[in-house]
CSV table of N, CA and C in Angstrom, one decimal:
chain,number,residue,atom,x,y,z
A,1,MET,N,-64.4,11.4,-34.6
A,1,MET,CA,-64.7,13.2,-34.6
A,1,MET,C,-65.2,13.2,-32.9
A,2,ILE,N,-66.2,12.3,-32.8
A,2,ILE,CA,-66.4,12.4,-31.0
A,2,ILE,C,-65.2,12.5,-30.2
A,3,ARG,N,-64.4,10.7,-30.8
A,3,ARG,CA,-63.1,11.3,-30.4
A,3,ARG,C,-62.5,12.6,-30.4
A,4,VAL,N,-62.5,13.3,-30.7
A,4,VAL,CA,-61.2,15.1,-30.8
A,4,VAL,C,-62.6,15.7,-29.9
A,5,ALA,N,-64.2,15.9,-30.1
A,5,ALA,CA,-64.9,16.5,-29.4
A,5,ALA,C,-64.9,16.2,-27.1
A,6,LEU,N,-64.3,14.9,-27.4
A,6,LEU,CA,-64.3,14.8,-25.9
A,6,LEU,C,-62.9,15.0,-25.6
A,7,LEU,N,-61.1,14.7,-26.1
A,7,LEU,CA,-60.6,15.4,-25.5
A,7,LEU,C,-61.1,16.7,-25.6
A,8,VAL,N,-61.1,17.0,-27.0
A,8,VAL,CA,-61.2,19.2,-26.2
A,8,VAL,C,-62.0,19.2,-25.0
A,9,LEU,N,-63.3,18.4,-24.6
A,9,LEU,CA,-64.0,18.1,-23.9
A,9,LEU,C,-63.1,18.8,-22.3
A,10,VAL,N,-62.2,17.3,-22.0
A,10,VAL,CA,-61.2,16.8,-20.9
A,10,VAL,C,-59.8,18.1,-20.9
A,11,LEU,N,-59.7,18.2,-21.9
A,11,LEU,CA,-58.6,19.2,-21.9
A,11,LEU,C,-59.0,20.3,-21.7
A,12,THR,N,-60.3,21.2,-22.5
A,12,THR,CA,-60.7,22.2,-21.7
A,12,THR,C,-60.7,22.3,-19.7
A,13,GLY,N,-61.3,20.9,-20.1
A,13,GLY,CA,-61.9,21.2,-17.5
A,13,GLY,C,-60.6,20.7,-17.4
A,14,ALA,N,-59.2,20.6,-17.4
A,14,ALA,CA,-58.6,20.1,-17.0
A,14,ALA,C,-57.6,21.5,-17.1
A,15,ALA,N,-57.9,23.2,-17.8
A,15,ALA,CA,-57.1,23.9,-18.0
A,15,ALA,C,-58.2,24.4,-17.0
A,16,GLN,N,-59.1,23.9,-17.3
A,16,GLN,CA,-60.2,25.3,-15.3
A,16,GLN,C,-60.2,24.3,-14.2
A,17,ALA,N,-59.0,22.9,-13.9
A,17,ALA,CA,-59.1,22.7,-12.4
A,17,ALA,C,-58.6,24.1,-11.7
A,18,GLU,N,-59.8,23.5,-10.8
A,18,GLU,CA,-59.5,24.7,-9.7
A,18,GLU,C,-60.2,23.8,-8.5
A,19,THR,N,-59.4,23.7,-7.8
A,19,THR,CA,-58.8,23.8,-6.4
A,19,THR,C,-59.2,24.4,-5.2
A,20,ILE,N,-60.1,24.2,-3.8
A,20,ILE,CA,-59.8,25.5,-2.8
A,20,ILE,C,-58.6,24.6,-2.4
A,21,VAL,N,-58.5,26.2,-1.7
A,21,VAL,CA,-57.0,26.0,-0.6
A,21,VAL,C,-57.8,25.9,0.5
A,22,THR,N,-57.2,24.5,1.0
A,22,THR,CA,-57.8,24.6,3.2
A,22,THR,C,-57.3,25.6,4.0
A,23,PRO,N,-57.9,25.9,4.5
A,23,PRO,CA,-57.1,27.2,6.1
A,23,PRO,C,-55.7,26.6,6.3
A,24,GLU,N,-55.4,25.0,6.6
A,24,GLU,CA,-54.2,24.9,6.1
A,24,GLU,C,-53.4,25.1,5.4
A,25,ALA,N,-53.9,24.9,4.9
A,25,ALA,CA,-52.3,25.4,3.0
A,25,ALA,C,-52.2,26.2,3.6
A,26,PHE,N,-53.1,27.4,3.7
A,26,PHE,CA,-53.0,28.7,3.3
A,26,PHE,C,-52.4,29.4,3.8
A,27,GLN,N,-52.4,28.8,5.8
A,27,GLN,CA,-51.5,28.9,6.7
A,27,GLN,C,-49.8,28.7,6.0
A,28,SER,N,-50.0,27.5,5.9
A,28,SER,CA,-48.3,27.4,5.0
A,28,SER,C,-48.2,28.4,3.5
A,29,LEU,N,-49.0,28.5,3.7
A,29,LEU,CA,-48.6,28.4,1.5
A,29,LEU,C,-47.6,30.8,2.3
A,30,SER,N,-49.1,30.8,4.0
A,30,SER,CA,-48.8,32.2,4.4
A,30,SER,C,-47.5,32.7,4.7
A,31,GLN,N,-48.2,32.5,5.7
A,31,GLN,CA,-47.2,32.6,7.4
A,31,GLN,C,-45.5,32.3,7.3
A,32,GLY,N,-44.8,34.4,8.1
A,32,GLY,CA,-43.8,34.4,7.5
A,32,GLY,C,-44.0,35.0,6.0
A,33,LYS,N,-44.2,35.3,5.3
A,33,LYS,CA,-44.7,36.0,3.4
A,33,LYS,C,-45.1,36.8,4.4
A,34,THR,N,-45.3,37.6,2.8
A,34,THR,CA,-46.0,39.0,1.9
A,34,THR,C,-46.0,38.8,0.8
A,35,LEU,N,-48.0,38.5,0.9
A,35,LEU,CA,-48.3,37.9,-0.6
A,35,LEU,C,-49.0,39.4,-0.8
A,36,HIS,N,-48.7,39.1,-2.1
A,36,HIS,CA,-48.8,41.0,-3.6
A,36,HIS,C,-50.6,40.0,-4.2
A,37,PHE,N,-51.3,41.4,-4.4
A,37,PHE,CA,-52.5,39.9,-5.1
A,37,PHE,C,-52.3,42.0,-5.9
A,38,ASN,N,-53.0,41.9,-7.0
A,38,ASN,CA,-53.6,42.6,-7.9
A,38,ASN,C,-54.7,42.4,-8.5
A,39,ALA,N,-55.6,42.9,-8.7
A,39,ALA,CA,-56.7,42.9,-9.4
A,39,ALA,C,-57.4,43.2,-10.6
A,40,PHE,N,-58.0,42.9,-11.6
A,40,PHE,CA,-57.3,43.3,-13.5
A,40,PHE,C,-56.2,44.1,-13.3
A,41,GLY,N,-55.6,43.4,-13.7
A,41,GLY,CA,-53.9,43.9,-14.0
A,41,GLY,C,-53.5,45.0,-13.1
A,42,GLN,N,-54.3,45.6,-12.0
A,42,GLN,CA,-53.3,46.8,-11.4
A,42,GLN,C,-52.8,45.7,-10.1
A,43,HIS,N,-52.3,46.7,-9.4
A,43,HIS,CA,-51.7,46.7,-7.9
A,43,HIS,C,-53.3,46.2,-6.8
A,44,PHE,N,-53.9,45.0,-6.2
A,44,PHE,CA,-55.0,45.7,-5.6
A,44,PHE,C,-54.4,46.1,-4.0
A,45,GLY,N,-53.2,44.7,-3.2
A,45,GLY,CA,-52.5,45.2,-2.3
A,45,GLY,C,-51.6,44.7,-1.5
A,46,SER,N,-51.0,44.5,-0.4
A,46,SER,CA,-50.0,43.2,-0.2
A,46,SER,C,-50.1,43.2,1.2
A,47,GLU,N,-50.1,41.8,1.5
A,47,GLU,CA,-49.7,41.9,2.9
A,47,GLU,C,-49.0,40.9,3.5
A,48,GLN,N,-48.9,41.4,4.9
A,48,GLN,CA,-47.6,40.1,5.0
A,48,GLN,C,-48.5,39.3,6.8
A,49,TYR,N,-47.8,37.7,6.7
A,49,TYR,CA,-48.7,36.5,8.1
A,49,TYR,C,-47.0,37.1,9.6
A,50,PHE,N,-47.8,36.8,9.6
A,50,PHE,CA,-47.0,36.6,11.4
A,50,PHE,C,-47.3,35.2,11.7
A,51,ASN,N,-47.1,34.7,13.0
A,51,ASN,CA,-47.3,33.5,14.3
A,51,ASN,C,-48.9,34.0,14.3
A,52,ASP,N,-48.8,33.3,14.6
A,52,ASP,CA,-50.6,33.7,15.5
A,52,ASP,C,-51.7,34.0,14.0
A,53,ARG,N,-51.7,33.6,13.2
A,53,ARG,CA,-52.7,33.9,11.8
A,53,ARG,C,-53.3,36.2,11.8
A,54,LYS,N,-51.6,36.1,12.8
A,54,LYS,CA,-51.9,37.9,12.2
A,54,LYS,C,-51.1,38.4,11.3
A,55,SER,N,-52.1,40.1,10.8
A,55,SER,CA,-51.4,40.1,9.8
A,55,SER,C,-51.1,41.6,9.9
A,56,LEU,N,-50.7,42.2,7.9
A,56,LEU,CA,-50.5,43.3,8.5
A,56,LEU,C,-51.1,43.7,6.7
A,57,TRP,N,-52.2,44.2,6.8
A,57,TRP,CA,-53.0,44.5,5.0
A,57,TRP,C,-52.6,46.2,4.4
A,58,LYS,N,-51.6,46.1,3.5
A,58,LYS,CA,-51.3,47.6,2.7
A,58,LYS,C,-52.3,47.1,1.8
A,59,PRO,N,-53.6,47.7,1.8
A,59,PRO,CA,-54.3,47.8,0.5
A,59,PRO,C,-52.6,49.4,-1.3
A,60,ALA,N,-53.3,48.8,-2.3
A,60,ALA,CA,-53.1,49.7,-2.8
A,60,ALA,C,-52.1,51.3,-2.7
A,61,GLU,N,-53.8,51.6,-2.4
A,61,GLU,CA,-53.8,52.6,-2.0
A,61,GLU,C,-54.5,52.8,-0.6
A,62,GLY,N,-53.5,53.5,0.4
A,62,GLY,CA,-53.7,53.6,1.6
A,62,GLY,C,-53.6,53.6,3.0
A,63,ASP,N,-53.5,53.4,4.0
A,63,ASP,CA,-52.7,53.1,5.5
A,63,ASP,C,-52.6,51.8,5.3
A,64,CYS,N,-51.5,51.5,5.9
A,64,CYS,CA,-51.3,49.9,6.4
A,64,CYS,C,-51.9,49.4,8.7
A,65,GLU,N,-53.2,48.5,7.7
A,65,GLU,CA,-53.7,48.4,9.1
A,65,GLU,C,-52.8,46.7,9.7
A,66,TYR,N,-53.8,46.5,11.1
A,66,TYR,CA,-53.3,45.0,11.7
A,66,TYR,C,-55.0,44.2,11.3
A,67,GLY,N,-54.4,43.5,11.7
A,67,GLY,CA,-55.5,42.4,11.1
A,67,GLY,C,-55.5,40.8,12.5
A,68,TYR,N,-56.4,40.2,11.7
A,68,TYR,CA,-55.5,38.7,11.6
A,68,TYR,C,-56.8,37.6,10.7
A,69,TRP,N,-56.8,36.9,10.6
A,69,TRP,CA,-57.4,35.9,9.2
A,69,TRP,C,-58.1,34.3,10.5
A,70,PHE,N,-58.9,33.8,10.2
A,70,PHE,CA,-59.1,32.6,10.7
A,70,PHE,C,-60.1,32.0,10.2
A,71,PRO,N,-60.4,30.4,9.8
A,71,PRO,CA,-61.1,29.6,9.4
A,71,PRO,C,-62.7,29.3,9.7
A,72,GLN,N,-62.9,29.7,8.6
A,72,GLN,CA,-64.3,29.4,8.4
A,72,GLN,C,-64.9,28.4,7.3
A,73,ASP,N,-64.8,26.8,7.9
A,73,ASP,CA,-65.9,26.1,7.5
A,73,ASP,C,-63.8,26.2,5.6
A,74,GLN,N,-64.2,26.2,4.4
A,74,GLN,CA,-62.7,26.0,3.6
A,74,GLN,C,-62.5,27.5,3.1
A,75,GLN,N,-63.6,28.9,3.6
A,75,GLN,CA,-63.2,29.3,3.8
A,75,GLN,C,-62.0,30.3,4.4
A,76,ILE,N,-61.2,32.1,3.9
A,76,ILE,CA,-60.1,32.0,5.2
A,76,ILE,C,-60.7,33.5,5.2
A,77,CYS,N,-61.4,33.7,6.4
A,77,CYS,CA,-62.5,35.1,6.6
A,77,CYS,C,-61.0,36.0,7.8
A,78,PHE,N,-60.6,37.5,7.6
A,78,PHE,CA,-60.1,38.3,8.2
A,78,PHE,C,-61.1,39.3,8.7
A,79,ALA,N,-60.3,39.8,9.9
A,79,ALA,CA,-60.5,41.5,10.7
A,79,ALA,C,-60.1,42.0,10.6
A,80,TYR,N,-59.9,43.0,11.4
A,80,TYR,CA,-59.1,44.8,10.8
A,80,TYR,C,-59.5,44.9,11.7
A,81,GLU,N,-58.6,46.3,11.9
A,81,GLU,CA,-59.3,47.7,13.2
A,81,GLU,C,-60.1,47.7,12.6
A,82,SER,N,-60.4,48.7,11.3
A,82,SER,CA,-61.7,49.7,10.8
A,82,SER,C,-62.3,48.7,10.4
A,83,TRP,N,-62.1,48.1,10.3
A,83,TRP,CA,-63.3,47.0,9.9
A,83,TRP,C,-63.7,45.5,10.7
A,84,PRO,N,-65.0,45.2,11.7
A,84,PRO,CA,-64.4,44.4,12.0
A,84,PRO,C,-65.0,43.4,12.2
A,85,GLU,N,-66.1,43.9,10.7
A,85,GLU,CA,-66.8,42.4,10.1
A,85,GLU,C,-66.2,41.4,9.5
A,86,PRO,N,-66.1,40.1,9.6
A,86,PRO,CA,-65.5,39.9,9.0
A,86,PRO,C,-65.4,39.5,7.3
A,87,ILE,N,-64.0,39.6,7.0
A,87,ILE,CA,-64.2,39.6,5.3
A,87,ILE,C,-63.8,38.3,5.3
A,88,CYS,N,-64.8,37.7,4.3
A,88,CYS,CA,-64.6,35.6,4.5
A,88,CYS,C,-63.8,35.6,2.8
A,89,TRP,N,-63.3,35.2,2.3
A,89,TRP,CA,-62.6,34.7,1.2
A,89,TRP,C,-62.7,33.1,0.6
A,90,LEU,N,-62.3,32.6,0.2
A,90,LEU,CA,-61.7,31.0,-0.8
A,90,LEU,C,-61.1,31.3,-2.0
A,91,PHE,N,-60.0,30.7,-1.1
A,91,PHE,CA,-58.9,31.0,-1.8
A,91,PHE,C,-58.1,29.6,-2.3
A,92,ILE,N,-58.4,29.9,-4.1
A,92,ILE,CA,-58.1,29.7,-5.5
A,92,ILE,C,-57.0,28.4,-6.2
A,93,ASP,N,-56.9,26.7,-5.6
A,93,ASP,CA,-56.0,27.0,-6.4
A,93,ASP,C,-55.9,26.7,-7.9
A,94,ARG,N,-55.4,27.4,-9.1
A,94,ARG,CA,-56.4,26.9,-10.6
A,94,ARG,C,-54.2,27.1,-11.5
A,95,ASN,N,-54.4,26.0,-11.5
A,95,ASN,CA,-53.5,25.4,-12.2
A,95,ASN,C,-51.8,25.3,-11.2
A,96,GLY,N,-52.2,26.3,-10.3
A,96,GLY,CA,-50.8,27.0,-10.5
A,96,GLY,C,-50.8,27.8,-9.8
A,97,THR,N,-52.2,29.1,-10.3
A,97,THR,CA,-52.5,30.3,-9.5
A,97,THR,C,-52.6,30.4,-9.2
A,98,TYR,N,-52.5,31.2,-7.9
A,98,TYR,CA,-53.8,31.7,-7.0
A,98,TYR,C,-54.2,32.2,-6.7
A,99,PHE,N,-56.0,32.7,-6.7
A,99,PHE,CA,-56.6,33.4,-6.7
A,99,PHE,C,-57.2,33.7,-5.2
A,100,ALA,N,-58.0,34.7,-5.5
A,100,ALA,CA,-58.5,35.4,-3.9
A,100,ALA,C,-60.2,35.4,-4.3
A,101,ARG,N,-61.6,35.1,-3.9
A,101,ARG,CA,-63.1,35.4,-4.0
A,101,ARG,C,-63.5,36.0,-2.9
A,102,GLN,N,-64.7,36.4,-3.0
A,102,GLN,CA,-64.9,36.4,-1.8
A,102,GLN,C,-65.9,36.4,-1.9
A,103,SER,N,-66.2,36.2,-0.6
A,103,SER,CA,-67.3,34.6,-0.3
A,103,SER,C,-68.8,35.8,-1.2
A,104,ASP,N,-69.2,36.2,-0.8
A,104,ASP,CA,-70.3,36.8,-1.5
A,104,ASP,C,-69.9,36.9,-2.9
A,105,ASP,N,-68.7,36.5,-3.4
A,105,ASP,CA,-68.2,37.0,-5.2
A,105,ASP,C,-68.7,35.6,-6.1
A,106,PRO,N,-69.5,34.7,-6.1
A,106,PRO,CA,-70.2,33.6,-6.3
A,106,PRO,C,-69.5,33.6,-8.2
A,107,ASP,N,-69.6,34.3,-8.6
A,107,ASP,CA,-68.5,34.2,-9.4
A,107,ASP,C,-67.3,34.4,-9.9
A,108,GLY,N,-67.0,35.0,-8.7
A,108,GLY,CA,-65.7,35.4,-9.3
A,108,GLY,C,-65.0,36.6,-9.6
A,109,ALA,N,-66.6,37.4,-10.5
A,109,ALA,CA,-65.8,38.5,-10.8
A,109,ALA,C,-64.9,39.6,-10.4
A,110,ASP,N,-64.5,39.5,-9.0
A,110,ASP,CA,-63.9,40.6,-8.5
A,110,ASP,C,-62.3,39.8,-7.7
A,111,GLU,N,-62.5,38.3,-8.4
A,111,GLU,CA,-61.5,38.1,-7.6
A,111,GLU,C,-59.6,38.5,-8.0
A,112,ILE,N,-59.3,38.5,-7.0
A,112,ILE,CA,-57.9,38.9,-6.9
A,112,ILE,C,-56.7,38.0,-7.2
A,113,GLU,N,-55.9,38.5,-7.7
A,113,GLU,CA,-54.6,37.1,-7.8
A,113,GLU,C,-53.4,37.0,-7.6
A,114,LEU,N,-52.9,36.8,-6.4
A,114,LEU,CA,-51.3,35.9,-5.9
A,114,LEU,C,-50.7,36.5,-7.0
A,115,VAL,N,-49.5,37.7,-6.8
A,115,VAL,CA,-48.9,37.6,-8.9
A,115,VAL,C,-46.9,37.9,-7.8
A,116,ALA,N,-46.9,37.5,-6.7
A,116,ALA,CA,-46.1,37.6,-6.0
A,116,ALA,C,-46.1,37.0,-4.6
A,117,SER,N,-44.9,36.8,-4.2
A,117,SER,CA,-44.7,36.4,-2.2
A,117,SER,C,-43.1,36.8,-2.1
A,118,ASP,N,-43.8,37.2,-0.8
A,118,ASP,CA,-42.3,37.7,-0.6
A,118,ASP,C,-41.6,37.7,0.5
A,119,THR,N,-40.1,37.3,1.5
A,119,THR,CA,-39.8,37.8,3.3
A,119,THR,C,-40.1,38.5,3.4
A,120,GLU,N,-40.1,40.0,2.3
A,120,GLU,CA,-39.9,41.6,3.1
A,120,GLU,C,-40.9,41.9,4.5
A,121,PRO,N,-40.5,42.8,4.7
A,121,PRO,CA,-41.8,43.2,5.7
A,121,PRO,C,-41.8,44.3,4.9
A,122,LEU,N,-43.3,44.8,5.1
A,122,LEU,CA,-44.0,46.0,4.0
A,122,LEU,C,-43.9,47.1,4.6
A,123,ASN,N,-43.4,48.2,3.9
A,123,ASN,CA,-43.1,49.1,3.5
A,123,ASN,C,-44.3,50.5,4.5
A,124,CYS,N,-44.6,49.8,5.8
A,124,CYS,CA,-45.2,50.9,6.5
A,124,CYS,C,-44.7,51.8,7.8
A,125,PRO,N,-45.5,53.0,7.2
A,125,PRO,CA,-44.2,54.4,8.5
A,125,PRO,C,-45.4,54.8,9.4
A,126,GLY,N,-44.6,54.9,10.0
A,126,GLY,CA,-45.4,55.3,11.3
A,126,GLY,C,-45.5,54.9,12.2
A,127,PRO,N,-46.2,54.9,13.7
A,127,PRO,CA,-46.2,53.7,14.2
A,127,PRO,C,-46.6,52.0,13.8
A,128,ARG,N,-47.1,52.0,12.4
A,128,ARG,CA,-47.1,50.5,12.0
A,128,ARG,C,-46.3,50.5,11.1
A,129,THR,N,-45.6,48.8,11.2
A,129,THR,CA,-44.4,49.1,10.9
A,129,THR,C,-44.6,47.2,10.2
A,130,GLY,N,-44.5,47.0,9.4
A,130,GLY,CA,-44.2,45.7,8.8
A,130,GLY,C,-43.3,44.6,9.3
A,131,SER,N,-41.8,44.7,9.8
A,131,SER,CA,-41.4,43.9,10.9
A,131,SER,C,-41.2,44.2,12.2
């Protein structure tokens, strides 16, 4: 009986294993790609990543805007045209599924999930384009 209980604990722990993605690994994962994120089962936004850590963010509702990201310890921080104060995230690999958690959300209540990655430019009409 004790062995069964230990096995359940080990399997539960393995199911919950998460690894913080390093900024170098994040750059490899994102550069040249567009990442698409969901929050609470709904589209949250998409971000296209360029060379030199530059990006183009398109929220689910709203206009595209350029920004850039930079590492800060284990965090990946972003600054955008209209939001110059950095927003820092921990990028997490949880059994092959990626999540982003704002650094001021230690419980992960507002985590966003990476649901797709492609090489298509964002559709940003007007002077802001994803190409």
